[in-house]
Amino acid sequence: MTANDSTTTGQAAPGESDAVVMRGVSKWYGDFQVLTDIDLNVRRGERVVICGPSGSGKSTLIRCINRLEEHQQGDIIVDGVALTDDLRSVDRVRREVGMVFQQFNLFPHLTVLENCVLAPMRVRGASRRAAEEQALALLARVRIPEQAGKYPGQLSGGQQQRVAIARALCMNPRIMLFDEPTSALDPEMVKEVLDVMVELAGDGMTMLCVTHEMGFARRIADRVIFMDGGQIVEQADPEAFFTAPKHARTQAFLSQVLGER
Amino acid sequence: MASFLALMLEYWPQVLSGLGNTLLLAAVISVTGLAGGVVVFYLAISGGPLRRRLTEGYISFFIGTPLIVLLFLMYYGLPQWGLKLTPFTVAVIGFTLNVAAYNARYLMTAFRGLDPDELQAARAQGFSDLQVFQLVILPQVMRLSVPALTNQVILNLKDSSIAFLIQYAEFFAQMQDLAIRSFRFLDAYLVAGAVYLALVSVVVVAARWLERRYVLPGVRRAR
């Protein structure tokens, strides 16, 4: 099913400023095409928000970036590494790309601190002391240092998601992927998570974020991408995107998500 | 009963060595059976469809075959091919193959209850498949399986008496010997039953302790 490895090697020469390059990426689940000919360049330090109706392929798209999903056609180059069937390229990319999920996905059998130090110690080979020091600093940054000894099941959803962000940051990623990070949260907890993400954006982290939080998109995004039916329908800076969407499908989507506010 | 207990005292070294052999066999097969179960479980969930079918076949075969057949096959059958094994060796091999199959099945059942997204999150952090197994899957699956796995230890303790039938001088074999010497069959089997019950009680207490120890704070379960 994967026919891309022979074609990538020759042309893996993205510009120095590109964090993610996708060229002609397509993906199928059986007969169903989830991604169609995606072209996307994300510059270093750029903050991209991806929105679209459910089933539009937006989650699949960002999951292709760290190869949680395999693409079947086209090239994906992340931080200068072309993603192929070669496991080493996948490992290299995953070390540099942090990801935050809708359902937090913390390890329930480990404390907050252990969740944070596991990958730095076992994947990067950091010492326990250095890893814990950094983890505690990052937990302070997401404003839950006092929860370090607790288990995920003892925390609220908002707290768990902030731990998940800290856990991803502990690997010192160059790129952060967010897959609907606030969709599973109670309304009163959305803000505490978005605040952390806004702060992160302010620090110049390269971010790709799938979200329905349009206020957040407007505030931090350099670019908003609208997907529908597995394609990028429209992309623009937030100002243009929200005030003057060009495509009819974008307009329909925006009136739906913004209409009720 | 009193005279039978007196007889037991008289043959105390024999009774004691039987007890020791029972505990030794139960302990060894509990350890090897668990280790084997973990290996089979890993092979079952980590490979492609062929390996999955092979491990599934292994599990079904050993769960589906009476242990006594396996033990007799090795102890009384293999010498026909010139392969003579001691009772202890046969018991350890036979029980390990059998117990590993059961333990693997328990672990796989618990594995199906894990959240697949959590395993994806682990892979996204750069862990290798073996690390995901070691650091994320196994610790959780073992916790969830504590009741089943400790139950298996109880079964091992009781079922080790089957090794009596391949000349392994374990506790039940000694009691049988005393019963024949004294013709006090009723007393002998009552005492044997009581001793097994006492041994099992110790395991039950240890199992409860393990269960409590490995409860995860904040994780809710039906009770």
PDB file of N, CA and C in Angstrom, chain A residues 173-246:
ATOM      1  N   PRO A 173      10.250  19.484  21.786  1.00  0.00           N
ATOM      2  CA  PRO A 173       9.897  19.308  20.370  1.00  0.00           C
ATOM      3  C   PRO A 173      10.109  20.601  19.591  1.00  0.00           C
ATOM      4  N   ARG A 174      10.347  20.438  18.299  1.00  0.00           N
ATOM      5  CA  ARG A 174      10.466  21.613  17.438  1.00  0.00           C
ATOM      6  C   ARG A 174       9.131  21.969  16.826  1.00  0.00           C
ATOM      7  N   ILE A 175       8.223  20.995  16.841  1.00  0.00           N
ATOM      8  CA  ILE A 175       6.890  21.204  16.278  1.00  0.00           C
ATOM      9  C   ILE A 175       5.876  20.600  17.246  1.00  0.00           C
ATOM     10  N   MET A 176       4.765  21.298  17.442  1.00  0.00           N
ATOM     11  CA  MET A 176       3.712  20.729  18.283  1.00  0.00           C
ATOM     12  C   MET A 176       2.434  20.562  17.469  1.00  0.00           C
ATOM     13  N   LEU A 177       1.852  19.367  17.593  1.00  0.00           N
ATOM     14  CA  LEU A 177       0.581  19.078  16.931  1.00  0.00           C
ATOM     15  C   LEU A 177      -0.513  18.999  17.993  1.00  0.00           C
ATOM     16  N   PHE A 178      -1.614  19.637  17.721  1.00  0.00           N
ATOM     17  CA  PHE A 178      -2.751  19.569  18.644  1.00  0.00           C
ATOM     18  C   PHE A 178      -3.948  19.032  17.879  1.00  0.00           C
ATOM     19  N   ASP A 179      -4.506  17.927  18.367  1.00  0.00           N
ATOM     20  CA  ASP A 179      -5.651  17.320  17.690  1.00  0.00           C
ATOM     21  C   ASP A 179      -6.910  17.541  18.529  1.00  0.00           C
ATOM     22  N   GLU A 180      -7.600  18.608  18.254  1.00  0.00           N
ATOM     23  CA  GLU A 180      -8.815  18.988  19.005  1.00  0.00           C
ATOM     24  C   GLU A 180      -8.593  18.934  20.510  1.00  0.00           C
ATOM     25  N   PRO A 181      -7.640  19.701  21.002  1.00  0.00           N
ATOM     26  CA  PRO A 181      -7.242  19.565  22.413  1.00  0.00           C
ATOM     27  C   PRO A 181      -8.307  19.987  23.417  1.00  0.00           C
ATOM     28  N   THR A 182      -9.307  20.721  22.992  1.00  0.00           N
ATOM     29  CA  THR A 182     -10.307  21.163  23.978  1.00  0.00           C
ATOM     30  C   THR A 182     -11.681  20.537  23.735  1.00  0.00           C
ATOM     31  N   SER A 183     -11.761  19.650  22.748  1.00  0.00           N
ATOM     32  CA  SER A 183     -13.092  19.125  22.386  1.00  0.00           C
ATOM     33  C   SER A 183     -13.695  18.212  23.441  1.00  0.00           C
ATOM     34  N   ALA A 184     -12.847  17.583  24.250  1.00  0.00           N
ATOM     35  CA  ALA A 184     -13.386  16.656  25.249  1.00  0.00           C
ATOM     36  C   ALA A 184     -13.536  17.314  26.618  1.00  0.00           C
ATOM     37  N   LEU A 185     -13.320  18.620  26.677  1.00  0.00           N
ATOM     38  CA  LEU A 185     -13.309  19.286  27.979  1.00  0.00           C
ATOM     39  C   LEU A 185     -14.657  19.920  28.299  1.00  0.00           C
ATOM     40  N   ASP A 186     -14.972  19.971  29.593  1.00  0.00           N
ATOM     41  CA  ASP A 186     -16.124  20.744  30.024  1.00  0.00           C
ATOM     42  C   ASP A 186     -15.850  22.211  29.709  1.00  0.00           C
ATOM     43  N   PRO A 187     -16.899  22.963  29.386  1.00  0.00           N
ATOM     44  CA  PRO A 187     -16.702  24.350  28.936  1.00  0.00           C
ATOM     45  C   PRO A 187     -15.830  25.189  29.864  1.00  0.00           C
ATOM     46  N   GLU A 188     -15.999  24.994  31.178  1.00  0.00           N
ATOM     47  CA  GLU A 188     -15.256  25.868  32.100  1.00  0.00           C
ATOM     48  C   GLU A 188     -13.764  25.542  32.127  1.00  0.00           C
ATOM     49  N   MET A 189     -13.371  24.441  31.500  1.00  0.00           N
ATOM     50  CA  MET A 189     -11.948  24.073  31.513  1.00  0.00           C
ATOM     51  C   MET A 189     -11.243  24.395  30.206  1.00  0.00           C
ATOM     52  N   VAL A 190     -12.016  24.825  29.216  1.00  0.00           N
ATOM     53  CA  VAL A 190     -11.428  25.107  27.905  1.00  0.00           C
ATOM     54  C   VAL A 190     -10.411  26.231  28.012  1.00  0.00           C
ATOM     55  N   LYS A 191     -10.776  27.248  28.787  1.00  0.00           N
ATOM     56  CA  LYS A 191      -9.937  28.439  28.833  1.00  0.00           C
ATOM     57  C   LYS A 191      -8.549  28.147  29.419  1.00  0.00           C
ATOM     58  N   GLU A 192      -8.513  27.357  30.494  1.00  0.00           N
ATOM     59  CA  GLU A 192      -7.215  27.098  31.138  1.00  0.00           C
ATOM     60  C   GLU A 192      -6.261  26.397  30.175  1.00  0.00           C
ATOM     61  N   VAL A 193      -6.820  25.580  29.280  1.00  0.00           N
ATOM     62  CA  VAL A 193      -5.969  24.884  28.308  1.00  0.00           C
ATOM     63  C   VAL A 193      -5.571  25.846  27.180  1.00  0.00           C
ATOM     64  N   LEU A 194      -6.533  26.612  26.701  1.00  0.00           N
ATOM     65  CA  LEU A 194      -6.228  27.567  25.627  1.00  0.00           C
ATOM     66  C   LEU A 194      -5.197  28.598  26.093  1.00  0.00           C
ATOM     67  N   ASP A 195      -5.298  29.028  27.353  1.00  0.00           N
ATOM     68  CA  ASP A 195      -4.328  29.994  27.871  1.00  0.00           C
ATOM     69  C   ASP A 195      -2.904  29.464  27.761  1.00  0.00           C
ATOM     70  N   VAL A 196      -2.749  28.185  28.109  1.00  0.00           N
ATOM     71  CA  VAL A 196      -1.421  27.565  28.023  1.00  0.00           C
ATOM     72  C   VAL A 196      -0.949  27.538  26.569  1.00  0.00           C
ATOM     73  N   MET A 197      -1.881  27.244  25.665  1.00  0.00           N
ATOM     74  CA  MET A 197      -1.515  27.170  24.248  1.00  0.00           C
ATOM     75  C   MET A 197      -1.169  28.540  23.679  1.00  0.00           C
ATOM     76  N   VAL A 198      -1.892  29.554  24.135  1.00  0.00           N
ATOM     77  CA  VAL A 198      -1.598  30.920  23.692  1.00  0.00           C
ATOM     78  C   VAL A 198      -0.185  31.308  24.119  1.00  0.00           C
ATOM     79  N   GLU A 199       0.145  30.942  25.370  1.00  0.00           N
ATOM     80  CA  GLU A 199       1.474  31.240  25.885  1.00  0.00           C
ATOM     81  C   GLU A 199       2.558  30.555  25.049  1.00  0.00           C
ATOM     82  N   LEU A 200       2.273  29.322  24.713  1.00  0.00           N
ATOM     83  CA  LEU A 200       3.205  28.531  23.909  1.00  0.00           C
ATOM     84  C   LEU A 200       3.393  29.182  22.535  1.00  0.00           C
ATOM     85  N   ALA A 201       2.281  29.619  21.971  1.00  0.00           N
ATOM     86  CA  ALA A 201       2.341  30.285  20.666  1.00  0.00           C
ATOM     87  C   ALA A 201       3.192  31.541  20.761  1.00  0.00           C
ATOM     88  N   GLY A 202       3.070  32.250  21.890  1.00  0.00           N
ATOM     89  CA  GLY A 202       3.837  33.467  22.084  1.00  0.00           C
ATOM     90  C   GLY A 202       5.336  33.217  22.153  1.00  0.00           C
ATOM     91  N   ASP A 203       5.715  31.982  22.522  1.00  0.00           N
ATOM     92  CA  ASP A 203       7.141  31.643  22.619  1.00  0.00           C
ATOM     93  C   ASP A 203       7.753  31.260  21.279  1.00  0.00           C
ATOM     94  N   GLY A 204       6.942  31.277  20.235  1.00  0.00           N
ATOM     95  CA  GLY A 204       7.503  31.010  18.912  1.00  0.00           C
ATOM     96  C   GLY A 204       7.520  29.551  18.515  1.00  0.00           C
ATOM     97  N   MET A 205       6.774  28.694  19.233  1.00  0.00           N
ATOM     98  CA  MET A 205       6.697  27.278  18.864  1.00  0.00           C
ATOM     99  C   MET A 205       5.953  27.124  17.537  1.00  0.00           C
ATOM    100  N   THR A 206       6.474  26.241  16.690  1.00  0.00           N
ATOM    101  CA  THR A 206       5.741  25.885  15.475  1.00  0.00           C
ATOM    102  C   THR A 206       4.543  25.037  15.883  1.00  0.00           C
ATOM    103  N   MET A 207       3.353  25.468  15.540  1.00  0.00           N
ATOM    104  CA  MET A 207       2.159  24.758  15.993  1.00  0.00           C
ATOM    105  C   MET A 207       1.205  24.466  14.844  1.00  0.00           C
ATOM    106  N   LEU A 208       0.715  23.243  14.812  1.00  0.00           N
ATOM    107  CA  LEU A 208      -0.417  22.905  13.940  1.00  0.00           C
ATOM    108  C   LEU A 208      -1.543  22.453  14.835  1.00  0.00           C
ATOM    109  N   CYS A 209      -2.663  23.125  14.726  1.00  0.00           N
ATOM    110  CA  CYS A 209      -3.705  22.873  15.696  1.00  0.00           C
ATOM    111  C   CYS A 209      -5.042  22.652  15.000  1.00  0.00           C
ATOM    112  N   VAL A 210      -5.591  21.464  15.211  1.00  0.00           N
ATOM    113  CA  VAL A 210      -6.954  21.201  14.739  1.00  0.00           C
ATOM    114  C   VAL A 210      -7.885  21.616  15.858  1.00  0.00           C
ATOM    115  N   THR A 211      -8.775  22.548  15.603  1.00  0.00           N
ATOM    116  CA  THR A 211      -9.652  23.011  16.669  1.00  0.00           C
ATOM    117  C   THR A 211     -10.898  23.667  16.100  1.00  0.00           C
ATOM    118  N   HIS A 212     -11.935  23.694  16.935  1.00  0.00           N
ATOM    119  CA  HIS A 212     -13.147  24.437  16.576  1.00  0.00           C
ATOM    120  C   HIS A 212     -13.203  25.753  17.339  1.00  0.00           C
ATOM    121  N   GLU A 213     -12.139  26.038  18.107  1.00  0.00           N
ATOM    122  CA  GLU A 213     -12.128  27.278  18.888  1.00  0.00           C
ATOM    123  C   GLU A 213     -11.728  28.438  17.992  1.00  0.00           C
ATOM    124  N   MET A 214     -12.718  29.073  17.394  1.00  0.00           N
ATOM    125  CA  MET A 214     -12.427  30.099  16.398  1.00  0.00           C
ATOM    126  C   MET A 214     -11.835  31.364  17.033  1.00  0.00           C
ATOM    127  N   GLY A 215     -12.242  31.650  18.282  1.00  0.00           N
ATOM    128  CA  GLY A 215     -11.662  32.800  18.972  1.00  0.00           C
ATOM    129  C   GLY A 215     -10.162  32.613  19.158  1.00  0.00           C
ATOM    130  N   PHE A 216      -9.783  31.385  19.520  1.00  0.00           N
ATOM    131  CA  PHE A 216      -8.369  31.040  19.691  1.00  0.00           C
ATOM    132  C   PHE A 216      -7.638  31.178  18.357  1.00  0.00           C
ATOM    133  N   ALA A 217      -8.255  30.673  17.297  1.00  0.00           N
ATOM    134  CA  ALA A 217      -7.649  30.746  15.965  1.00  0.00           C
ATOM    135  C   ALA A 217      -7.381  32.201  15.583  1.00  0.00           C
ATOM    136  N   ARG A 218      -8.358  33.023  15.816  1.00  0.00           N
ATOM    137  CA  ARG A 218      -8.255  34.431  15.470  1.00  0.00           C
ATOM    138  C   ARG A 218      -7.105  35.074  16.240  1.00  0.00           C
ATOM    139  N   ARG A 219      -6.949  34.646  17.489  1.00  0.00           N
ATOM    140  CA  ARG A 219      -5.979  35.300  18.366  1.00  0.00           C
ATOM    141  C   ARG A 219      -4.551  34.884  18.045  1.00  0.00           C
ATOM    142  N   ILE A 220      -4.310  33.618  17.793  1.00  0.00           N
ATOM    143  CA  ILE A 220      -2.913  33.191  17.693  1.00  0.00           C
ATOM    144  C   ILE A 220      -2.468  32.751  16.298  1.00  0.00           C
ATOM    145  N   ALA A 221      -3.415  32.435  15.425  1.00  0.00           N
ATOM    146  CA  ALA A 221      -2.996  31.814  14.167  1.00  0.00           C
ATOM    147  C   ALA A 221      -2.325  32.808  13.233  1.00  0.00           C
ATOM    148  N   ASP A 222      -1.285  32.334  12.541  1.00  0.00           N
ATOM    149  CA  ASP A 222      -0.745  33.093  11.422  1.00  0.00           C
ATOM    150  C   ASP A 222      -1.556  32.776  10.173  1.00  0.00           C
ATOM    151  N   ARG A 223      -2.134  31.574  10.193  1.00  0.00           N
ATOM    152  CA  ARG A 223      -2.856  31.118   9.011  1.00  0.00           C
ATOM    153  C   ARG A 223      -3.947  30.155   9.451  1.00  0.00           C
ATOM    154  N   VAL A 224      -5.099  30.280   8.843  1.00  0.00           N
ATOM    155  CA  VAL A 224      -6.191  29.353   9.124  1.00  0.00           C
ATOM    156  C   VAL A 224      -6.471  28.565   7.854  1.00  0.00           C
ATOM    157  N   ILE A 225      -6.562  27.257   8.028  1.00  0.00           N
ATOM    158  CA  ILE A 225      -6.828  26.382   6.892  1.00  0.00           C
ATOM    159  C   ILE A 225      -8.199  25.755   7.073  1.00  0.00           C
ATOM    160  N   PHE A 226      -8.997  25.788   6.012  1.00  0.00           N
ATOM    161  CA  PHE A 226     -10.298  25.143   6.072  1.00  0.00           C
ATOM    162  C   PHE A 226     -10.274  23.898   5.193  1.00  0.00           C
ATOM    163  N   MET A 227     -10.616  22.763   5.801  1.00  0.00           N
ATOM    164  CA  MET A 227     -10.654  21.503   5.039  1.00  0.00           C
ATOM    165  C   MET A 227     -12.072  20.992   4.926  1.00  0.00           C
ATOM    166  N   ASP A 228     -12.348  20.369   3.796  1.00  0.00           N
ATOM    167  CA  ASP A 228     -13.631  19.700   3.618  1.00  0.00           C
ATOM    168  C   ASP A 228     -13.429  18.571   2.610  1.00  0.00           C
ATOM    169  N   GLY A 229     -14.007  17.430   2.899  1.00  0.00           N
ATOM    170  CA  GLY A 229     -13.925  16.301   1.980  1.00  0.00           C
ATOM    171  C   GLY A 229     -12.502  15.880   1.645  1.00  0.00           C
ATOM    172  N   GLY A 230     -11.586  15.996   2.630  1.00  0.00           N
ATOM    173  CA  GLY A 230     -10.221  15.530   2.410  1.00  0.00           C
ATOM    174  C   GLY A 230      -9.348  16.488   1.619  1.00  0.00           C
ATOM    175  N   GLN A 231      -9.847  17.693   1.390  1.00  0.00           N
ATOM    176  CA  GLN A 231      -9.066  18.670   0.625  1.00  0.00           C
ATOM    177  C   GLN A 231      -8.923  19.968   1.398  1.00  0.00           C
ATOM    178  N   ILE A 232      -7.835  20.687   1.100  1.00  0.00           N
ATOM    179  CA  ILE A 232      -7.715  22.033   1.632  1.00  0.00           C
ATOM    180  C   ILE A 232      -8.535  22.946   0.721  1.00  0.00           C
ATOM    181  N   VAL A 233      -9.609  23.466   1.264  1.00  0.00           N
ATOM    182  CA  VAL A 233     -10.522  24.270   0.449  1.00  0.00           C
ATOM    183  C   VAL A 233     -10.052  25.712   0.385  1.00  0.00           C
ATOM    184  N   GLU A 234      -9.581  26.200   1.524  1.00  0.00           N
ATOM    185  CA  GLU A 234      -9.225  27.614   1.577  1.00  0.00           C
ATOM    186  C   GLU A 234      -8.223  27.840   2.691  1.00  0.00           C
ATOM    187  N   GLN A 235      -7.274  28.727   2.496  1.00  0.00           N
ATOM    188  CA  GLN A 235      -6.398  29.120   3.589  1.00  0.00           C
ATOM    189  C   GLN A 235      -6.059  30.592   3.477  1.00  0.00           C
ATOM    190  N   ALA A 236      -6.013  31.226   4.617  1.00  0.00           N
ATOM    191  CA  ALA A 236      -5.760  32.664   4.629  1.00  0.00           C
ATOM    192  C   ALA A 236      -5.339  33.085   6.026  1.00  0.00           C
ATOM    193  N   ASP A 237      -4.868  34.316   6.178  1.00  0.00           N
ATOM    194  CA  ASP A 237      -4.599  34.800   7.526  1.00  0.00           C
ATOM    195  C   ASP A 237      -5.948  34.994   8.225  1.00  0.00           C
ATOM    196  N   PRO A 238      -5.954  34.955   9.564  1.00  0.00           N
ATOM    197  CA  PRO A 238      -7.237  34.937  10.272  1.00  0.00           C
ATOM    198  C   PRO A 238      -8.154  36.103   9.895  1.00  0.00           C
ATOM    199  N   GLU A 239      -7.569  37.271   9.761  1.00  0.00           N
ATOM    200  CA  GLU A 239      -8.367  38.452   9.425  1.00  0.00           C
ATOM    201  C   GLU A 239      -9.175  38.196   8.150  1.00  0.00           C
ATOM    202  N   ALA A 240      -8.468  37.824   7.094  1.00  0.00           N
ATOM    203  CA  ALA A 240      -9.135  37.581   5.814  1.00  0.00           C
ATOM    204  C   ALA A 240     -10.064  36.385   5.909  1.00  0.00           C
ATOM    205  N   PHE A 241      -9.607  35.361   6.644  1.00  0.00           N
ATOM    206  CA  PHE A 241     -10.390  34.117   6.715  1.00  0.00           C
ATOM    207  C   PHE A 241     -11.753  34.354   7.365  1.00  0.00           C
ATOM    208  N   PHE A 242     -11.745  35.100   8.465  1.00  0.00           N
ATOM    209  CA  PHE A 242     -13.013  35.262   9.184  1.00  0.00           C
ATOM    210  C   PHE A 242     -13.879  36.378   8.616  1.00  0.00           C
ATOM    211  N   THR A 243     -13.259  37.408   8.037  1.00  0.00           N
ATOM    212  CA  THR A 243     -14.077  38.529   7.557  1.00  0.00           C
ATOM    213  C   THR A 243     -14.491  38.349   6.099  1.00  0.00           C
ATOM    214  N   ALA A 244     -13.601  37.706   5.301  1.00  0.00           N
ATOM    215  CA  ALA A 244     -13.939  37.597   3.884  1.00  0.00           C
ATOM    216  C   ALA A 244     -13.625  36.219   3.329  1.00  0.00           C
ATOM    217  N   PRO A 245     -14.289  35.179   3.885  1.00  0.00           N
ATOM    218  CA  PRO A 245     -14.049  33.840   3.338  1.00  0.00           C
ATOM    219  C   PRO A 245     -14.509  33.775   1.880  1.00  0.00           C
ATOM    220  N   LYS A 246     -13.683  33.165   1.034  1.00  0.00           N
ATOM    221  CA  LYS A 246     -13.996  33.200  -0.395  1.00  0.00           C
ATOM    222  C   LYS A 246     -14.929  32.080  -0.810  1.00  0.00           C
TER     223      LYS A 246
END
